[in-house]
Coordinates of C-alpha atoms and ligand atoms in Angstrom, one line a residue:
M752 CA 160.8 51.8 -64.4
K753 CA 159.7 55.3 -66.2
A754 CA 157.2 57.7 -64.7
C755 CA 154.3 57.9 -67.4
I756 CA 153.5 61.3 -68.6
R757 CA 149.9 62.0 -70.2
D758 CA 148.8 65.2 -72.1
T759 CA 145.4 66.6 -71.3
A760 CA 144.9 69.4 -73.6
A761 CA 143.1 72.2 -72.7
A762 CA 140.4 71.4 -75.1
M763 CA 140.7 67.7 -75.3
T764 CA 138.8 65.6 -77.4
A765 CA 137.3 62.0 -76.7
V766 CA 139.7 61.1 -79.4
T767 CA 143.3 62.4 -77.7
A768 CA 142.0 61.5 -74.4
V769 CA 142.1 57.6 -75.7
V770 CA 145.3 58.3 -77.5
A771 CA 146.7 59.9 -74.0
L772 CA 145.5 57.1 -72.1
A773 CA 146.6 54.4 -74.2
A774 CA 150.1 55.8 -74.7
C775 CA 150.4 55.5 -70.4
G776 CA 148.7 52.0 -70.9
A777 CA 146.3 53.2 -68.2
G778 CA 143.8 50.6 -67.1
A779 CA 144.4 48.3 -64.3
G780 CA 148.0 49.6 -63.8
A781 CA 148.9 47.7 -66.8
D782 CA 152.0 50.0 -67.9
A783 CA 155.7 50.3 -66.8
G784 CA 154.5 53.2 -64.9
G785 CA 153.0 51.1 -62.9
G786 CA 149.8 53.0 -62.5
D787 CA 149.8 52.6 -58.4
G788 CA 152.2 55.4 -57.8
P789 CA 151.5 58.7 -56.8
R790 CA 149.9 61.0 -59.9
I791 CA 150.8 64.7 -60.2
A792 CA 148.8 66.9 -62.4
L793 CA 151.1 70.0 -64.1
L794 CA 148.5 72.3 -64.9
L795 CA 150.4 75.3 -67.0
P796 CA 148.7 78.6 -68.1
D797 CA 149.5 79.4 -71.6
A798 CA 151.3 78.7 -74.8
T799 CA 152.0 82.8 -75.0
T800 CA 155.1 82.7 -73.1
A801 CA 157.8 80.1 -74.2
R802 CA 159.1 79.3 -71.1
W803 CA 156.1 77.0 -69.4
E804 CA 156.0 74.5 -72.2
A805 CA 159.7 75.0 -73.2
Q806 CA 161.4 75.1 -69.9
D807 CA 159.2 74.4 -66.8
R808 CA 157.4 71.4 -68.3
P809 CA 160.4 69.1 -69.4
L810 CA 162.1 70.4 -66.3
L811 CA 159.6 69.9 -63.7
E812 CA 158.8 66.4 -65.5
K813 CA 162.2 65.3 -64.7
K814 CA 162.7 66.1 -61.7
I815 CA 159.5 64.4 -60.5
Q816 CA 160.5 61.3 -62.5
E817 CA 163.9 61.6 -60.6
L818 CA 162.3 61.5 -57.6
C819 CA 159.7 59.0 -58.3
D820 CA 160.1 56.9 -60.8
T821 CA 156.5 55.4 -59.9
C822 CA 154.9 59.0 -60.2
E823 CA 152.4 59.5 -63.3
I824 CA 152.4 63.0 -64.6
E825 CA 149.4 64.5 -65.9
H826 CA 150.1 67.5 -68.0
A827 CA 147.3 70.2 -69.2
N828 CA 147.8 73.8 -70.7
A829 CA 145.0 76.4 -70.4
R830 CA 145.4 78.4 -73.1
G831 CA 145.4 81.9 -71.3
E832 CA 141.9 81.0 -70.7
V833 CA 140.4 80.7 -66.9
A834 CA 137.7 78.7 -67.8
N835 CA 140.0 75.8 -69.5
Q836 CA 142.0 75.8 -66.2
Q837 CA 138.9 75.3 -63.9
E838 CA 138.0 72.8 -66.0
Q839 CA 141.3 70.8 -65.8
M840 CA 141.3 71.5 -61.9
D841 CA 137.9 69.8 -61.6
S842 CA 139.0 67.2 -63.6
M843 CA 142.1 66.6 -62.1
I844 CA 140.4 66.1 -58.9
T845 CA 137.8 64.0 -60.0
K846 CA 140.5 61.7 -61.6
G847 CA 142.2 61.8 -57.8
V848 CA 145.3 62.5 -58.6
D849 CA 147.7 62.8 -55.4
A850 CA 148.9 66.8 -56.1
I851 CA 148.7 69.5 -58.5
V852 CA 151.1 71.9 -59.4
L853 CA 149.8 74.9 -60.7
V854 CA 150.7 77.8 -62.8
A855 CA 147.0 80.1 -62.0
V856 CA 146.2 81.9 -65.2
D857 CA 143.8 84.2 -62.8
A858 CA 144.9 83.9 -59.3
R859 CA 141.4 85.1 -57.6
S860 CA 139.2 83.0 -60.1
L861 CA 141.3 79.9 -59.5
G862 CA 140.7 80.3 -55.7
P863 CA 137.4 78.5 -55.5
A864 CA 138.9 75.7 -57.2
V865 CA 142.0 75.3 -55.2
S866 CA 139.5 75.2 -52.0
K867 CA 137.8 71.9 -53.7
A868 CA 141.1 70.4 -54.0
R869 CA 141.9 70.8 -50.3
A870 CA 138.4 70.0 -49.8
A871 CA 139.6 66.6 -51.7
G872 CA 142.6 66.1 -49.6
V873 CA 144.8 67.2 -53.1
P874 CA 147.4 69.5 -52.2
V875 CA 147.9 72.1 -54.6
I876 CA 151.5 73.8 -55.0
A877 CA 151.3 77.2 -56.5
Y878 CA 154.1 77.4 -59.0
D879 CA 155.7 80.8 -60.3
R880 CA 152.7 82.5 -59.5
L881 CA 150.9 82.8 -56.1
A882 CA 147.3 81.1 -56.6
E883 CA 144.5 82.2 -54.2
G884 CA 143.1 79.7 -51.6
P885 CA 144.6 77.1 -49.5
I886 CA 147.6 76.0 -51.4
A887 CA 150.0 73.9 -49.4
G888 CA 153.1 75.5 -51.1
Y889 CA 154.9 77.9 -53.2
V890 CA 157.8 78.2 -55.2
S891 CA 158.8 81.3 -57.4
F892 CA 161.3 84.0 -57.6
D893 CA 161.4 87.4 -55.9
G894 CA 159.5 89.2 -58.2
V895 CA 159.8 92.5 -56.4
E896 CA 163.6 92.2 -57.0
V897 CA 162.8 91.4 -60.9
G898 CA 161.4 94.5 -61.2
R899 CA 163.8 96.5 -59.5
L900 CA 166.6 94.9 -61.4
Q901 CA 164.8 96.0 -64.8
G902 CA 164.1 99.6 -63.4
R903 CA 167.6 100.0 -62.4
A904 CA 169.0 98.9 -65.5
L905 CA 166.3 101.4 -67.5
L906 CA 167.7 104.2 -65.7
R907 CA 171.4 103.0 -66.5
A908 CA 170.6 102.5 -69.8
M909 CA 168.8 105.6 -70.5
G910 CA 172.0 107.6 -68.8
D911 CA 171.9 111.2 -69.2
K912 CA 171.0 111.8 -72.7
A913 CA 167.3 113.0 -72.0
P914 CA 167.1 116.2 -69.5
D915 CA 163.2 115.1 -68.8
P916 CA 163.3 111.2 -69.3
Q917 CA 159.9 110.0 -70.1
I918 CA 159.1 106.2 -70.3
V919 CA 156.2 103.7 -71.5
M920 CA 155.5 100.8 -68.9
M921 CA 154.1 97.7 -70.6
N922 CA 152.9 96.0 -67.6
G923 CA 152.1 92.3 -67.4
D924 CA 148.5 90.5 -66.7
P925 CA 146.8 92.2 -63.9
A926 CA 145.2 88.9 -63.0
D927 CA 148.8 87.6 -62.4
P928 CA 150.0 88.4 -58.7
N929 CA 153.8 88.7 -60.2
A930 CA 152.7 91.2 -62.6
A931 CA 151.8 93.5 -59.5
S932 CA 155.4 92.5 -57.7
F933 CA 157.3 93.5 -60.8
K934 CA 155.5 96.9 -61.2
E935 CA 156.0 97.3 -57.7
G936 CA 159.7 97.1 -57.8
A937 CA 160.0 98.7 -60.9
L938 CA 158.2 101.7 -59.8
S939 CA 160.0 102.0 -56.4
V940 CA 163.3 102.4 -58.7
L941 CA 161.9 105.0 -61.5
R942 CA 159.4 107.0 -59.4
G943 CA 161.0 110.3 -59.4
K944 CA 163.5 110.0 -61.9
V945 CA 161.3 109.6 -65.0
R946 CA 158.1 110.6 -66.4
I947 CA 155.7 107.8 -67.1
G948 CA 153.9 109.1 -70.3
K949 CA 151.9 105.9 -71.0
A950 CA 151.2 103.0 -68.8
Y951 CA 149.2 99.9 -69.8
D952 CA 148.0 96.3 -68.2
T953 CA 148.3 93.7 -70.8
L954 CA 145.9 90.7 -70.6
Q955 CA 147.0 87.5 -70.9
W956 CA 150.6 89.0 -71.4
R957 CA 149.8 89.0 -75.2
T958 CA 152.6 90.5 -77.4
E959 CA 149.9 91.4 -80.2
T960 CA 148.3 93.4 -77.2
A961 CA 151.9 95.1 -76.3
H962 CA 152.4 96.1 -79.8
M963 CA 149.2 97.4 -80.4
N964 CA 149.5 99.6 -76.9
M965 CA 153.0 100.9 -78.1
S966 CA 151.6 102.0 -81.4
A967 CA 148.9 103.9 -79.0
A968 CA 151.6 105.3 -77.0
I969 CA 153.9 106.6 -79.8
A970 CA 151.1 108.3 -81.4
A971 CA 149.9 110.0 -78.1
L972 CA 153.7 110.9 -76.9
G973 CA 155.3 111.2 -80.3
V974 CA 158.2 109.1 -82.0
K975 CA 160.7 111.7 -80.4
A976 CA 159.2 111.6 -76.7
I977 CA 159.8 108.2 -75.6
H978 CA 163.4 107.5 -74.1
G979 CA 162.7 104.2 -72.3
V980 CA 160.6 101.5 -72.5
Y981 CA 160.0 99.1 -69.4
A982 CA 158.2 96.2 -70.8
A983 CA 157.5 93.7 -67.6
N984 CA 158.9 90.5 -69.6
D985 CA 160.6 89.4 -73.1
G986 CA 156.9 88.8 -74.9
L987 CA 155.9 92.3 -73.9
A988 CA 159.2 93.5 -75.3
A989 CA 158.8 91.9 -78.5
G990 CA 155.5 93.6 -79.3
S991 CA 156.9 96.9 -78.0
I992 CA 160.4 97.0 -80.5
S993 CA 158.3 95.7 -83.1
A994 CA 155.7 98.9 -82.9
L995 CA 158.7 100.8 -82.7
K996 CA 160.5 99.5 -85.2
A997 CA 157.1 99.8 -87.6
N998 CA 157.0 103.2 -86.8
K999 CA 160.8 103.8 -87.3
I1000 CA 162.1 104.8 -84.5
D1001 CA 165.8 105.0 -84.8
P1002 CA 167.8 104.5 -82.7
L1003 CA 165.4 102.5 -80.4
P1004 CA 164.9 103.5 -76.9
P1005 CA 166.4 101.0 -74.2
V1006 CA 163.6 98.1 -73.9
T1007 CA 163.6 96.1 -70.8
G1008 CA 162.6 92.6 -70.3
Q1009 CA 162.3 89.4 -68.6
D1010 CA 162.7 85.2 -68.9
A1011 CA 165.8 85.5 -71.1
E1012 CA 163.9 84.0 -74.0
L1013 CA 166.3 83.0 -76.9
G1014 CA 164.8 85.7 -79.4
A1015 CA 165.2 88.2 -76.5
L1016 CA 168.6 87.2 -76.1
R1017 CA 169.2 87.5 -79.8
R1018 CA 167.4 91.1 -79.5
I1019 CA 169.9 91.8 -77.0
V1020 CA 172.9 91.0 -78.9
A1021 CA 171.0 92.8 -82.0
G1022 CA 171.1 95.8 -79.8
D1023 CA 167.3 96.1 -80.3
Q1024 CA 166.2 95.0 -76.4
Y1025 CA 168.8 96.6 -73.7
M1026 CA 167.8 93.8 -71.0
T1027 CA 166.3 90.7 -70.0
V1028 CA 166.0 89.2 -66.5
F1029 CA 167.3 85.6 -66.1
K1030 CA 165.4 83.1 -63.5
P1031 CA 167.0 80.2 -63.3
F1032 CA 164.4 77.8 -64.2
G1033 CA 166.2 74.7 -63.3
P1034 CA 166.2 75.4 -59.5
E1035 CA 162.4 76.5 -59.5
A1036 CA 161.3 73.3 -61.6
E1037 CA 163.7 71.3 -58.5
A1038 CA 162.1 72.8 -56.2
G1039 CA 158.5 72.8 -57.6
G1040 CA 158.8 68.9 -58.3
A1041 CA 160.4 68.5 -54.8
M1042 CA 157.3 69.5 -53.3
A1043 CA 154.9 68.0 -55.7
V1044 CA 156.4 64.7 -54.8
A1045 CA 156.4 65.1 -50.8
A1046 CA 153.3 66.4 -51.2
A1047 CA 151.8 63.9 -53.4
R1048 CA 153.5 61.4 -50.9
K1049 CA 151.7 63.2 -48.2
E1050 CA 155.0 64.0 -46.7
G1051 CA 155.5 67.3 -45.2
L1052 CA 157.2 70.3 -47.3
G1053 CA 158.7 71.7 -45.0
R1054 CA 162.0 70.0 -45.8
V1055 CA 161.7 71.2 -49.1
A1056 CA 161.4 74.5 -48.3
T1057 CA 163.5 77.4 -47.5
G1058 CA 161.1 79.4 -45.9
E1059 CA 157.6 80.9 -45.9
V1060 CA 155.3 83.3 -47.7
A1061 CA 151.8 84.7 -46.3
T1062 CA 148.7 83.4 -48.3
R1063 CA 145.7 85.5 -48.7
G1064 CA 143.6 84.3 -45.9
D1065 CA 145.1 81.1 -45.3
G1066 CA 148.0 82.0 -42.9
R1067 CA 151.7 80.8 -43.9
V1068 CA 153.0 78.3 -46.3
P1069 CA 156.3 76.7 -46.9
A1070 CA 158.3 78.4 -49.8
V1071 CA 161.1 78.5 -51.8
L1072 CA 162.0 82.1 -53.6
L1073 CA 164.8 82.3 -55.8
T1074 CA 166.9 85.4 -57.0
P1075 CA 166.8 86.7 -60.5
V1076 CA 169.7 88.0 -62.3
S1077 CA 170.1 90.7 -64.8
V1078 CA 171.5 90.1 -67.9
T1079 CA 172.5 92.6 -70.9
A1080 CA 174.5 91.8 -73.7
D1081 CA 178.2 91.5 -72.0
T1082 CA 176.4 89.3 -69.2
I1083 CA 175.0 86.7 -71.6
K1084 CA 177.8 84.3 -71.5
D1085 CA 178.4 84.4 -67.8
T1086 CA 174.8 83.9 -67.0
V1087 CA 172.2 82.0 -69.3
V1088 CA 175.0 80.1 -71.5
K1089 CA 177.1 79.3 -68.2
E1090 CA 174.1 78.0 -66.7
G1091 CA 173.1 75.9 -70.2
L1092 CA 169.9 77.7 -70.6
H1093 CA 170.8 78.4 -74.2
S1094 CA 174.2 78.2 -76.2
V1095 CA 176.2 80.4 -78.0
D1096 CA 175.4 78.2 -81.2
Q1097 CA 171.7 78.6 -80.5
I1098 CA 171.7 82.9 -79.6
C1099 CA 174.3 83.4 -82.5
T1100 CA 172.5 83.0 -86.2
P1101 CA 174.8 83.8 -88.8
R1102 CA 173.0 87.3 -89.3
L1103 CA 174.4 88.0 -85.5
R1104 CA 178.3 86.7 -85.9
A1105 CA 179.5 89.8 -85.6
A1106 CA 177.5 91.2 -82.9
C1107 CA 178.3 88.2 -81.3
E1108 CA 181.9 88.6 -81.4
K1109 CA 181.7 92.5 -79.9
A1110 CA 179.7 90.6 -77.0
G1111 CA 182.2 87.9 -76.5
L1112 CA 180.0 85.1 -77.3
T1113 CA 181.9 82.8 -79.5
Ligands
LIG2094 C1 156.1 84.7 -64.9 C2 156.7 85.6 -65.9 C3 156.3 85.1 -67.4 C4 154.8 85.9 -67.2 C5 154.2 85.6 -68.3 C6 154.9 85.5 -64.6 O1 154.4 85.1 -63.7 O2 157.0 84.8 -63.6 O3 158.1 84.8 -65.7 O4 157.0 85.9 -68.3 O5 154.3 85.5 -65.8 O6 153.9 84.3 -68.5

């Protein structure tokens, strides 16, 4: 029997709702998915960062189906809007789902919705981002370590080329608690070793905003005075690099990233981006899926968890915290390719053939 997956788009119209329900054979448990099994909602934050829809969603669905073939999965993407996600939480609680996997658009603003879910007996698993409020469990990577890896790689790449190195910092969205952890880890390594010429927070992690901010930084600091760019993820790296190129900065300063997106791996092979951070999404989704199924079945999460984290105001909850991996051109093969995130064929477009050979990607 196959679990039924429903898609509730952010701005779901009556028509798409009907289609989604019909596709699931909803109503009186008519479909092969049963309709009697537990229902699990996946609430994703945006369509800006590739990982949520391209990696996390299918991996979570697969794991949930593997563990629970009668489970029904509901999915919604907030498209970067807090109000959408609040509505989606409300709607899932009203529908009476048995558990919610939440990647919060804004950890603080979603706190009341998490409390509402708890009051209604719906456990919320904070996925990747630590949502506020009475969550039942948490699955993520060590975010401070992500920042340290980025900071160390940036120092290594800058070497001693500039006597008084100056960098620009492109940090993530302050509404995402991970952004603060990445920044904290990076600063713990960079402080005292570089000058931070400009630092920006990037609302909704938008690539276009990073492009705009990098253009402003270049105008303020001058084209020759940026020796490195700390970009908190690959989307911000893409925006920064496009602005550096638009200003004809050559050679490009080293730029960091995170997520091992396909575009980033290609930029790394081409020499435009220095590094990314690979966070094995498979193990994260396995832990998240297992917690969601256990929570939906009203079983304890202790069996899935490997530790605990402190939540704001509600004590400690079972957690799984995974280890991130730094990736540069010469380690792509032994990390992301080996782990099956992207294949050599996907990364190595014809334009990159020579560069790929140099990086041992054949
Ligand atoms: C995730 C990153 C992602 C960023 C933007 C963070 O919470 O940990 O992997 O790049 O959000 O979506």
